[in-house]
Tab-separated table of C-alpha atoms in Angstrom:
chain	number	residue	atom	x	y	z
X	1	MET	CA	-12.693	-15.010	-15.277
X	2	GLU	CA	-10.274	-14.081	-12.636
X	3	ASN	CA	-6.925	-12.828	-12.699
X	4	ASN	CA	-5.982	-14.423	-8.894
X	5	ASP	CA	-2.515	-13.632	-10.057
X	6	LYS	CA	-2.634	-10.208	-8.784
X	7	LEU	CA	-4.406	-10.387	-6.099
X	8	PRO	CA	-3.658	-7.103	-4.789
X	9	GLY	CA	-9.777	-2.983	-6.723
X	10	ILE	CA	-14.291	7.514	-4.444
X	11	PRO	CA	-17.809	12.616	-2.267
X	12	ARG	CA	-19.864	15.365	-4.562
X	13	SER	CA	-19.349	16.379	-8.021
X	14	GLN	CA	-17.897	19.729	-8.316
X	15	LYS	CA	-21.244	20.935	-10.403
X	16	GLN	CA	-23.998	22.448	-8.136
X	17	ASP	CA	-27.002	21.617	-10.005
X	18	THR	CA	-26.390	17.412	-10.499
X	19	ASP	CA	-28.723	16.214	-8.294
X	20	GLN	CA	-31.503	17.668	-10.313
X	21	SER	CA	-29.578	17.608	-13.872
X	22	MET	CA	-30.013	13.140	-12.966
X	23	GLU	CA	-33.682	14.169	-11.703
X	24	ASN	CA	-34.496	14.014	-15.340
X	25	PRO	CA	-32.764	12.472	-18.236
X	26	LYS	CA	-35.652	13.730	-20.299
X	27	ASN	CA	-32.777	16.788	-20.214
X	28	MET	CA	-30.446	13.588	-22.006
X	29	ASN	CA	-29.992	12.791	-18.232
X	30	LYS	CA	-26.366	14.774	-18.711
X	31	THR	CA	-24.269	15.678	-14.374
X	32	VAL	CA	-21.291	17.355	-16.034
X	33	LYS	CA	-19.191	16.967	-19.076
X	34	TRP	CA	-16.010	19.052	-17.772
X	35	LEU	CA	-14.444	19.613	-21.356
X	36	LEU	CA	-10.501	18.616	-20.638
X	37	PRO	CA	-7.973	16.615	-22.011
X	38	ALA	CA	-7.198	13.806	-20.499
X	39	LEU	CA	-3.658	14.165	-20.462
X	40	LEU	CA	-2.242	12.794	-16.823
X	41	LEU	CA	1.717	15.078	-16.008
X	42	LEU	CA	4.182	14.664	-14.300
X	43	THR	CA	6.085	17.400	-13.529
X	44	LEU	CA	10.410	17.033	-13.766
X	45	SER	CA	9.941	17.919	-10.054
X	46	GLY	CA	8.592	14.395	-9.282
X	47	ALA	CA	5.270	16.507	-8.449
X	48	ALA	CA	2.139	14.952	-9.390
X	49	ALA	CA	0.291	17.456	-11.709
X	50	ALA	CA	-2.169	16.427	-14.221
X	51	GLN	CA	-5.916	18.380	-15.909
X	52	LEU	CA	-9.266	16.210	-14.565
X	53	LEU	CA	-9.687	13.904	-16.191
X	54	PRO	CA	-13.727	14.601	-18.196
X	55	ILE	CA	-16.576	12.011	-16.652
X	56	SER	CA	-20.134	12.695	-17.617
X	57	THR	CA	-22.706	11.058	-16.206
X	58	TYR	CA	-25.888	9.784	-16.720
X	59	LYS	CA	-28.554	7.935	-14.772
X	60	LEU	CA	-31.022	5.731	-16.958
X	61	ASP	CA	-35.479	6.055	-16.203
X	62	ASN	CA	-34.174	1.882	-14.848
X	63	GLY	CA	-31.449	3.533	-11.985
X	64	LEU	CA	-28.625	2.366	-14.449
X	65	THR	CA	-26.583	4.835	-13.662
X	66	LEU	CA	-23.890	5.514	-16.942
X	67	VAL	CA	-20.138	7.732	-16.672
X	68	VAL	CA	-17.952	8.093	-19.734
X	69	SER	CA	-14.599	10.206	-19.701
X	70	GLU	CA	-13.790	11.199	-24.025
X	71	ASP	CA	-10.237	10.665	-24.716
X	72	HIS	CA	-9.266	10.482	-27.910
X	73	SER	CA	-5.331	9.635	-28.025
X	74	SER	CA	-6.704	6.082	-29.638
X	75	PRO	CA	-9.320	4.833	-31.195
X	76	THR	CA	-9.744	2.834	-28.539
X	77	PHE	CA	-12.521	1.810	-24.768
X	78	GLY	CA	-12.104	0.422	-21.946
X	79	LEU	CA	-14.756	-0.648	-20.239
X	80	SER	CA	-16.113	-1.985	-17.050
X	81	ILE	CA	-19.555	-2.287	-15.383
X	82	VAL	CA	-19.742	-2.943	-12.207
X	83	TYR	CA	-22.175	-4.915	-10.315
X	84	HIS	CA	-23.175	-3.539	-6.633
X	85	VAL	CA	-22.641	-7.545	-4.700
X	86	GLY	CA	-19.559	-9.222	-3.426
X	87	PHE	CA	-18.078	-11.059	-0.743
X	88	ARG	CA	-20.083	-9.384	2.385
X	89	LEU	CA	-23.948	-9.782	0.407
X	90	GLU	CA	-23.577	-13.363	0.057
X	91	PRO	CA	-25.591	-15.091	1.395
X	92	LYS	CA	-25.113	-16.734	4.925
X	93	GLY	CA	-24.720	-20.982	4.141
X	94	ARG	CA	-23.059	-19.253	0.448
X	95	THR	CA	-19.779	-18.915	1.342
X	96	GLY	CA	-17.904	-17.911	-1.965
X	97	PHE	CA	-20.712	-17.527	-3.721
X	98	ALA	CA	-20.527	-14.279	-5.357
X	99	HIS	CA	-17.877	-15.375	-7.008
X	100	LEU	CA	-19.523	-18.577	-7.942
X	101	PHE	CA	-21.506	-16.889	-9.202
X	102	GLU	CA	-19.176	-14.454	-11.516
X	103	HIS	CA	-18.443	-17.474	-13.891
X	104	MET	CA	-21.929	-17.842	-14.420
X	105	MET	CA	-21.490	-15.358	-16.567
X	106	PHE	CA	-20.010	-16.409	-18.618
X	107	GLU	CA	-21.302	-19.192	-19.344
X	108	GLY	CA	-23.656	-17.854	-21.687
X	109	THR	CA	-27.640	-16.892	-22.827
X	110	PRO	CA	-30.392	-18.134	-24.825
X	111	ASN	CA	-29.634	-15.934	-27.652
X	112	ALA	CA	-25.914	-16.091	-27.011
X	113	PRO	CA	-24.611	-18.784	-25.789
X	114	LYS	CA	-21.713	-19.998	-24.109
X	115	GLY	CA	-18.128	-18.661	-25.026
X	116	SER	CA	-20.123	-16.172	-27.348
X	117	PHE	CA	-18.487	-13.071	-25.697
X	118	VAL	CA	-15.253	-14.355	-25.999
X	119	LYS	CA	-15.354	-14.408	-29.383
X	120	ILE	CA	-17.020	-11.598	-30.505
X	121	ILE	CA	-14.688	-9.556	-28.310
X	122	GLN	CA	-11.367	-11.370	-28.329
X	123	GLY	CA	-12.326	-11.563	-31.787
X	124	GLY	CA	-12.713	-7.802	-32.902
X	125	GLY	CA	-8.972	-7.646	-31.347
X	126	GLY	CA	-10.037	-6.675	-27.349
X	127	SER	CA	-10.028	-8.467	-23.876
X	128	LEU	CA	-11.509	-8.516	-21.242
X	129	ASN	CA	-12.173	-10.606	-17.793
X	130	GLY	CA	-13.853	-10.240	-14.495
X	131	SER	CA	-13.135	-10.257	-10.488
X	132	THR	CA	-15.405	-10.382	-7.283
X	133	ARG	CA	-14.674	-8.178	-4.385
X	134	TYR	CA	-15.689	-6.970	-0.567
X	135	ASP	CA	-18.454	-4.740	-1.764
X	136	TYR	CA	-18.859	-5.715	-5.669
X	137	THR	CA	-18.297	-7.483	-8.802
X	138	ASN	CA	-16.666	-6.605	-12.227
X	139	TYR	CA	-16.196	-7.471	-15.739
X	140	ILE	CA	-14.400	-5.403	-17.347
X	141	SER	CA	-12.995	-5.580	-21.569
X	142	LYS	CA	-11.184	-2.926	-23.814
X	143	ALA	CA	-11.608	-3.302	-27.392
X	144	PRO	CA	-11.272	-1.057	-30.370
X	145	VAL	CA	-14.221	1.428	-30.865
X	146	SER	CA	-15.311	-0.347	-33.525
X	147	ALA	CA	-17.128	-3.550	-30.805
X	148	LEU	CA	-18.178	-0.818	-28.554
X	149	GLU	CA	-22.501	-1.505	-29.560
X	150	PRO	CA	-21.545	-5.698	-29.560
X	151	ILE	CA	-20.688	-5.497	-26.372
X	152	LEU	CA	-23.163	-3.468	-25.132
X	153	TRP	CA	-25.930	-5.746	-26.530
X	154	LEU	CA	-23.717	-8.617	-24.701
X	155	GLU	CA	-23.399	-6.523	-21.668
X	156	ALA	CA	-27.919	-5.797	-22.445
X	157	ASP	CA	-28.219	-9.776	-22.737
X	158	ARG	CA	-26.613	-11.159	-19.651
X	159	MET	CA	-28.175	-8.943	-17.022
X	160	ARG	CA	-31.665	-9.636	-18.472
X	161	HIS	CA	-31.131	-13.139	-17.933
X	162	LEU	CA	-28.792	-16.261	-18.617
X	163	ASP	CA	-28.631	-19.818	-19.709
X	164	PHE	CA	-29.624	-21.167	-15.770
X	165	SER	CA	-28.706	-24.934	-16.391
X	166	LYS	CA	-27.488	-27.311	-13.618
X	167	GLU	CA	-24.874	-28.421	-16.346
X	168	ASN	CA	-23.226	-24.566	-16.699
X	169	LEU	CA	-22.963	-24.701	-12.898
X	170	ASP	CA	-21.870	-28.052	-11.961
X	171	ASN	CA	-19.367	-27.143	-14.796
X	172	GLN	CA	-18.205	-23.710	-13.430
X	173	ARG	CA	-18.297	-25.047	-9.656
X	174	ASP	CA	-16.330	-26.748	-10.483
X	175	VAL	CA	-14.154	-25.097	-11.855
X	176	VAL	CA	-13.974	-22.863	-8.828
X	177	LYS	CA	-13.176	-25.549	-6.657
X	178	GLU	CA	-10.409	-26.118	-9.013
X	179	GLU	CA	-9.281	-22.454	-8.193
X	180	ILE	CA	-9.688	-22.722	-3.998
X	181	ARG	CA	-6.930	-26.422	-4.929
X	182	VAL	CA	-3.909	-24.209	-6.819
X	183	ASN	CA	-4.612	-20.961	-4.598
X	184	VAL	CA	-5.253	-22.183	-1.551
X	185	LYS	CA	-4.880	-24.937	-1.015
X	186	ASN	CA	-1.027	-26.743	-2.614
X	187	LYS	CA	0.177	-23.462	-2.842
X	188	PRO	CA	3.263	-21.857	-0.460
X	189	TYR	CA	1.049	-19.551	1.920
X	190	GLY	CA	-2.019	-20.495	0.585
X	191	LEU	CA	-3.421	-16.931	0.574
X	192	PHE	CA	-3.674	-16.382	5.094
X	193	PHE	CA	-2.672	-12.996	4.532
X	194	TRP	CA	-6.432	-12.644	3.602
X	195	THR	CA	-8.228	-15.023	3.569
X	196	ASP	CA	-7.725	-16.348	7.623
X	197	LEU	CA	-6.352	-12.598	8.649
X	198	ALA	CA	-9.444	-11.921	8.129
X	199	ALA	CA	-11.406	-14.939	9.732
X	200	LEU	CA	-9.444	-13.736	12.717
X	201	ALA	CA	-9.524	-10.204	12.873
X	202	PHE	CA	-13.503	-9.448	12.287
X	203	ASP	CA	-16.424	-10.133	14.122
X	204	LYS	CA	-18.756	-9.842	11.444
X	205	TRP	CA	-19.063	-12.663	9.158
X	206	GLU	CA	-19.896	-10.069	5.987
X	207	ASN	CA	-16.543	-9.367	6.968
X	208	ALA	CA	-14.763	-12.621	7.993
X	209	HIS	CA	-15.686	-15.733	6.178
X	210	ASP	CA	-13.628	-16.677	3.311
X	211	GLY	CA	-15.402	-15.109	-0.184
X	212	TYR	CA	-12.845	-16.922	-2.017
X	213	GLY	CA	-15.438	-20.278	-1.006
X	214	SER	CA	-15.434	-22.610	0.612
X	215	PHE	CA	-15.493	-26.708	-1.158
X	216	VAL	CA	-19.441	-28.231	1.798
X	217	ASP	CA	-20.767	-24.472	0.542
X	218	LEU	CA	-20.331	-24.243	-2.278
X	219	ASP	CA	-21.316	-28.083	-2.747
X	220	ASN	CA	-24.924	-27.092	-1.468
X	221	ALA	CA	-25.315	-23.960	-4.135
X	222	ASN	CA	-28.066	-24.891	-6.593
X	223	ILE	CA	-30.339	-23.655	-9.500
X	224	GLU	CA	-32.529	-22.287	-7.715
X	225	ASP	CA	-30.094	-19.709	-5.998
X	226	VAL	CA	-28.339	-18.655	-9.251
X	227	LYS	CA	-31.924	-17.858	-10.024
X	228	ARG	CA	-32.899	-16.034	-6.747
X	229	PHE	CA	-29.040	-14.322	-6.626
X	230	HIS	CA	-28.941	-12.859	-10.283
X	231	ALA	CA	-32.717	-11.684	-10.354
X	232	THR	CA	-31.983	-9.659	-6.996
X	233	TYR	CA	-28.474	-8.058	-7.505
X	234	TYR	CA	-28.008	-8.083	-11.198
X	235	THR	CA	-30.819	-5.618	-11.898
X	236	PRO	CA	-29.700	-2.259	-13.424
X	237	ASN	CA	-30.258	-0.019	-10.577
X	238	ASN	CA	-27.253	-2.335	-8.489
X	239	ALA	CA	-25.155	-0.774	-11.438
X	240	VAL	CA	-23.117	1.222	-12.622
X	241	ILE	CA	-21.120	0.754	-16.403
X	242	ALA	CA	-18.553	2.974	-17.080
X	243	ILE	CA	-16.707	3.820	-20.155
X	244	ALA	CA	-12.963	5.190	-21.453
X	245	GLY	CA	-11.735	6.083	-24.413
X	246	ASP	CA	-12.188	6.879	-28.188
X	247	VAL	CA	-16.353	7.512	-27.322
X	248	ASP	CA	-19.068	10.998	-27.816
X	249	ALA	CA	-20.429	10.922	-24.002
X	250	ASP	CA	-24.089	11.355	-25.860
X	251	GLN	CA	-23.419	8.960	-28.287
X	252	VAL	CA	-22.760	6.841	-26.052
X	253	TYR	CA	-25.833	7.496	-23.267
X	254	ALA	CA	-27.699	7.352	-26.299
X	255	LEU	CA	-26.669	3.217	-27.279
X	256	VAL	CA	-26.785	2.398	-23.818
X	257	ASN	CA	-30.547	3.739	-23.216
X	258	GLN	CA	-30.946	1.703	-26.580
X	259	TYR	CA	-29.682	-1.544	-24.915
X	260	PHE	CA	-30.839	-1.801	-21.361
X	261	GLY	CA	-33.104	0.839	-20.684
X	262	ASP	CA	-36.066	-1.598	-20.881
X	263	ILE	CA	-34.144	-4.245	-17.969
X	264	SER	CA	-36.915	-4.013	-15.464
X	265	SER	CA	-35.346	-2.362	-12.065
X	266	ALA	CA	-35.934	-5.087	-8.943
X	267	LYS	CA	-36.676	-3.487	-5.283
X	268	LEU	CA	-33.455	-4.436	-3.972
X	269	PRO	CA	-32.585	-5.555	-0.386
X	270	PRO	CA	-31.404	-3.767	2.713
X	271	ARG	CA	-27.722	-4.242	3.154
X	272	PRO	CA	-25.808	-5.758	5.596
X	273	ASP	CA	-24.558	-3.033	8.917
X	274	VAL	CA	-21.096	-4.725	7.959
X	275	SER	CA	-19.656	-1.650	10.779
X	276	GLU	CA	-16.869	-2.744	13.606
X	277	THR	CA	-15.365	-1.772	15.961
X	278	LEU	CA	-11.292	-1.336	17.222
X	279	ASN	CA	-10.126	-4.032	18.276
X	280	THR	CA	-9.193	-3.985	22.028
X	281	LYS	CA	-7.025	-7.671	22.962
X	282	GLU	CA	-4.437	-8.544	20.516
X	283	ARG	CA	-5.355	-11.675	18.291
X	284	PHE	CA	-2.593	-15.114	17.628
X	285	LYS	CA	-3.107	-17.923	15.127
X	286	LEU	CA	-0.169	-19.856	14.888
X	287	GLU	CA	-0.893	-22.379	12.013
X	288	MET	CA	0.856	-24.880	9.740
X	289	ASP	CA	1.421	-24.887	5.932
X	290	ASP	CA	3.202	-28.028	3.798
X	291	HIS	CA	4.118	-26.048	0.874
X	292	ALA	CA	5.690	-23.470	2.217
X	293	THR	CA	9.844	-23.705	2.234
X	294	ALA	CA	10.090	-20.522	4.401
X	295	PRO	CA	7.542	-19.485	7.865
X	296	ALA	CA	5.411	-16.293	7.715
X	297	LEU	CA	4.042	-13.996	9.155
X	298	ALA	CA	0.276	-11.607	8.456
X	299	ILE	CA	-0.608	-9.262	10.685
X	300	GLY	CA	-3.772	-7.197	10.330
X	301	TRP	CA	-5.027	-3.834	12.107
X	302	LYS	CA	-7.939	-3.505	11.910
X	303	MET	CA	-9.057	0.147	9.819
X	304	PRO	CA	-12.914	1.859	8.993
X	305	GLY	CA	-14.919	2.137	6.603
X	306	PRO	CA	-14.272	5.349	4.324
X	307	GLU	CA	-16.906	7.875	6.539
X	308	SER	CA	-14.034	8.174	8.366
X	309	PRO	CA	-11.796	11.268	9.021
X	310	ASP	CA	-8.926	9.078	8.509
X	311	TYR	CA	-9.644	6.946	6.130
X	312	TYR	CA	-7.269	8.478	3.417
X	313	PRO	CA	-4.138	9.069	6.342
X	314	LEU	CA	-4.272	5.347	6.741
X	315	ALA	CA	-3.352	4.423	3.333
X	316	VAL	CA	-1.329	7.032	3.299
X	317	LEU	CA	0.755	5.833	6.169
X	318	GLY	CA	0.184	2.102	4.471
X	319	ASP	CA	1.828	2.898	1.570
X	320	LEU	CA	4.578	4.568	3.674
X	321	LEU	CA	5.316	1.107	6.595
X	322	LEU	CA	5.048	-1.135	3.063
X	323	GLY	CA	4.489	0.145	0.260
X	324	GLY	CA	8.243	-1.098	-1.580
X	325	GLU	CA	11.606	-1.340	-0.055
X	326	ALA	CA	11.862	2.360	0.343
X	327	SER	CA	8.464	1.207	2.760
X	328	LEU	CA	10.008	2.131	6.430
X	329	LEU	CA	9.557	-1.845	7.516
X	330	TYR	CA	11.399	-3.234	4.524
X	331	GLN	CA	14.433	-0.337	5.669
X	332	LYS	CA	14.352	-1.865	8.676
X	333	MET	CA	12.842	-5.424	8.557
X	334	VAL	CA	15.290	-6.866	5.139
X	335	LYS	CA	18.078	-4.710	4.557
X	336	GLU	CA	19.195	-3.054	8.861
X	337	LYS	CA	17.921	-6.779	11.182
X	338	ARG	CA	17.966	-8.807	8.210
X	339	SER	CA	15.357	-11.346	9.895
X	340	MET	CA	13.017	-11.404	7.530
X	341	LEU	CA	13.331	-11.722	3.312
X	342	SER	CA	10.681	-10.207	2.632
X	343	ILE	CA	7.965	-7.785	3.289
X	344	SER	CA	4.641	-5.433	2.063
X	345	GLY	CA	0.868	-4.965	2.563
X	346	GLY	CA	-1.396	-2.181	3.088
X	347	MET	CA	-4.150	-0.652	3.610
X	348	ALA	CA	-7.025	-3.219	1.857
X	349	TRP	CA	-4.015	-5.371	0.337
X	350	PRO	CA	-4.105	-7.994	-1.211
X	351	LEU	CA	-7.765	-7.008	-2.207
X	352	GLY	CA	-8.624	-3.850	-2.840
X	353	ASN	CA	-7.648	-0.261	-2.589
X	354	VAL	CA	-8.723	2.734	-0.718
X	355	LEU	CA	-10.506	3.494	-4.410
X	356	THR	CA	-12.342	0.381	-4.155
X	357	ILE	CA	-13.535	-1.086	-0.770
X	358	ALA	CA	-16.585	0.237	1.181
X	359	GLY	CA	-15.975	-1.286	4.283
X	360	PRO	CA	-14.171	-1.115	7.041
X	361	SER	CA	-11.111	-3.582	6.421
X	362	LEU	CA	-7.566	-4.276	7.432
X	363	THR	CA	-3.961	-2.789	7.061
X	364	VAL	CA	-2.060	-5.354	5.893
X	365	ALA	CA	1.956	-6.614	6.502
X	366	PHE	CA	2.933	-9.652	5.005
X	367	GLY	CA	6.147	-10.912	4.880
X	368	ILE	CA	8.391	-14.189	4.717
X	369	TYR	CA	11.178	-14.725	7.874
X	370	LYS	CA	14.096	-16.565	8.429
X	371	PRO	CA	14.339	-19.962	9.424
X	372	GLY	CA	15.543	-20.293	12.597
X	373	SER	CA	14.364	-16.333	13.792
X	374	SER	CA	11.423	-15.422	16.321
X	375	ALA	CA	8.123	-14.610	14.454
X	376	LYS	CA	7.997	-12.507	18.100
X	377	GLN	CA	10.798	-10.874	17.734
X	378	ASN	CA	9.889	-10.110	14.166
X	379	VAL	CA	6.618	-9.211	14.968
X	380	ASP	CA	7.705	-6.644	18.233
X	381	ALA	CA	10.639	-4.564	15.998
X	382	ILE	CA	6.950	-3.856	13.214
X	383	GLN	CA	5.307	-2.807	16.084
X	384	ALA	CA	8.394	-0.195	17.174
X	385	VAL	CA	8.621	0.959	13.605
X	386	ILE	CA	5.184	1.792	13.841
X	387	GLU	CA	5.219	2.981	17.670
X	388	GLU	CA	7.995	5.647	16.453
X	389	VAL	CA	6.069	7.298	13.898
X	390	ALA	CA	2.950	8.190	16.155
X	391	ARG	CA	5.726	8.961	18.499
X	392	ASN	CA	7.963	11.120	15.928
X	393	GLY	CA	5.990	11.832	13.074
X	394	VAL	CA	7.867	11.139	9.837
X	395	THR	CA	9.889	13.783	8.147
X	396	GLU	CA	8.419	16.457	5.664
X	397	GLU	CA	11.199	15.194	3.242
X	398	ARG	CA	9.611	11.386	3.024
X	399	LEU	CA	6.475	11.464	3.672
X	400	GLN	CA	5.886	13.854	0.522
X	401	ALA	CA	8.110	11.667	-1.728
X	402	VAL	CA	5.384	8.494	-0.288
X	403	LYS	CA	2.238	10.945	-1.457
X	404	THR	CA	4.682	11.343	-5.137
X	405	LYS	CA	5.071	8.345	-5.339
X	406	MET	CA	1.494	7.542	-5.400
X	407	VAL	CA	-0.228	10.159	-6.831
X	408	ALA	CA	2.231	9.303	-10.318
X	409	ASP	CA	1.461	5.232	-9.413
X	410	TYR	CA	-2.354	6.443	-9.624
X	411	TYR	CA	-1.948	8.300	-13.044
X	412	LYS	CA	0.375	5.269	-14.910
X	413	GLU	CA	-3.144	3.107	-14.469
X	414	LEU	CA	-5.259	6.374	-15.121
X	415	ALA	CA	-2.549	6.380	-18.964
X	416	HIS	CA	-5.058	3.106	-19.552
X	417	ASN	CA	-8.794	3.505	-20.546
X	418	LEU	CA	-9.729	0.605	-18.874
X	419	ASN	CA	-8.123	1.192	-15.155
X	420	ARG	CA	-9.876	4.985	-15.569
X	421	ALA	CA	-12.949	2.981	-16.468
X	422	ASP	CA	-13.347	0.532	-13.937
X	423	TYR	CA	-12.416	3.172	-11.298
X	424	LEU	CA	-15.248	5.378	-12.423
X	425	ALA	CA	-17.208	2.996	-12.310
X	426	ILE	CA	-15.778	1.634	-8.808
X	427	SER	CA	-16.578	5.181	-7.844
X	428	GLN	CA	-19.583	6.049	-8.401
X	429	LEU	CA	-21.073	2.884	-7.044
X	430	ILE	CA	-19.787	1.873	-3.452
X	431	HIS	CA	-18.806	6.173	-2.835
X	432	GLY	CA	-21.546	7.810	-4.854
X	433	ASP	CA	-18.935	9.961	-7.302
X	434	ALA	CA	-17.329	9.440	-9.871
X	435	ASN	CA	-15.446	12.378	-10.076
X	436	LEU	CA	-13.389	10.963	-7.165
X	437	VAL	CA	-10.704	10.434	-9.350
X	438	ASN	CA	-10.357	13.485	-10.277
X	439	ARG	CA	-10.117	14.006	-6.356
X	440	TYR	CA	-8.260	11.239	-5.196
X	441	PRO	CA	-5.079	13.254	-5.717
X	442	ASP	CA	-5.606	16.147	-4.417
X	443	LEU	CA	-6.525	13.444	-0.780
X	444	ILE	CA	-3.562	11.810	-0.766
X	445	ASN	CA	-1.189	15.814	-1.096
X	446	GLY	CA	-3.595	16.666	2.335
X	447	VAL	CA	-3.011	14.032	4.710
X	448	THR	CA	0.242	15.645	7.280
X	449	THR	CA	2.974	14.541	9.178
X	450	GLY	CA	0.861	15.636	12.023
X	451	ASP	CA	-2.558	12.923	10.737
X	452	ILE	CA	-0.220	10.303	9.358
X	453	GLN	CA	1.264	9.922	14.112
X	454	ARG	CA	-2.615	11.164	15.041
X	455	ALA	CA	-3.540	7.646	12.028
X	456	ALA	CA	-1.070	5.253	14.026
X	457	ALA	CA	-1.509	6.001	17.567
X	458	LYS	CA	-4.851	5.069	17.205
X	459	TYR	CA	-4.999	2.019	14.461
X	460	LEU	CA	-1.616	0.314	14.936
X	461	THR	CA	-1.684	-0.493	17.671
X	462	ILE	CA	-1.208	-3.969	19.805
X	463	ALA	CA	-4.590	-4.529	21.517
X	464	ASN	CA	-5.876	-3.683	17.574
X	465	ARG	CA	-3.265	-6.630	16.029
X	466	SER	CA	-4.299	-9.914	14.669
X	467	TRP	CA	-1.494	-11.824	13.898
X	468	ILE	CA	-0.680	-15.598	11.968
X	469	ASP	CA	2.625	-16.794	12.148
X	470	ARG	CA	2.718	-19.741	9.494
X	471	GLN	CA	5.669	-22.110	9.640
X	472	ILE	CA	6.635	-25.302	8.250
X	473	ALA	CA	5.170	-28.000	8.454
X	474	PRO	CA	7.030	-31.022	10.647
X	475	GLN	CA	5.851	-33.561	8.052
X	476	HIS	CA	7.849	-30.547	5.578
X	477	GLN	CA	11.088	-30.310	7.172
X	478	GLU	CA	11.888	-33.297	6.790
X	479	LYS	CA	10.629	-33.366	3.502
X	480	GLN	CA	13.901	-30.778	3.333
């Protein structure tokens, strides 16, 4: 169910008594509820301004966390249930298993046979999907409010148990393998800017391996692996549900407690240490592409996790350099030098952003360059732009324009209940605070030109740089 065509994927509450009320479910298990309308506005001057989203947070006795954001502007809702397991936590020797298991979650249960999810949600006027990322797997749906209770029943049912059959495993294994054939093996560039670049840049297996999956490891997966994975990670104390839309928070809590409250929690395994130090020597790889008609570059600089004070400056720096046609690198490499046909990327691209990553990531620059031009000269020209930023910074006007665009784009996303629910769930799960969705604009707007200079000089260096030159395979050149 993962939508790979869109391969791009939050700290303390404002309320002082959050921890006390979270620990007291008999007092409605309610952390805080800001009774402010969920109206997001942009001022005519272009500076972003918004009222806080209303957020209510509850915790069930079994450890399941619920986040609700009321918005009564239309009789619909968005729902996201996020499990704290992704590529970084899948078993060694089972590369791509988290992704495979995401597909297994749509294979039905003893109570709701295969097809029930699609039939009930789409039959009620809604839609659904799921995706796997580095630090989480999410299952999302949107529908008229009349469908909320059936969807909660369905989600609780597949949290309890699945239809663990060899037939279902074989079926979804074949689906995932076909995805790999379509999106990786038989597609120009084949996602090398994610899978191959991460393998080159990172040292720890958790960060470096191909989360999409390998045919060998997928073929080795068995039913016992599936049962063990579900029992280990698909538990209420490893999940967050967020619902945004035309609902009453207390009534939603009552429904969630009704359907999920009797599901047993489980002892969670210790999480691996995925932290990495910056690289100290440039890394390079030459690859050949059997399907591309022009050569391409992928450059990755290793980034710290969200505990770093440079985390948000690096996010702004990524957008400054790579965020669209107005970015510094697009203007230099495509418009001015005309040695590249395209360039894009950013921090945690293409599988996430600053809000959806819990560990180290890469700032990625991916671009197609003109045949006959030099890959190394293009990389050197890109590095020269970065070094100019590190030496002299950028003007306040340019920095403000970038920050305004980032915040405006964010508000456009939050205008949709489904995106709002997803950000709330992910923020609560991997950062411990759903209210980061409200604080994100201030974190972005607080970045200074000095922060940008410091981040560029420390992280976007040649020593911390890994890059791949993806050239047209000789046999493919002969066919052209």
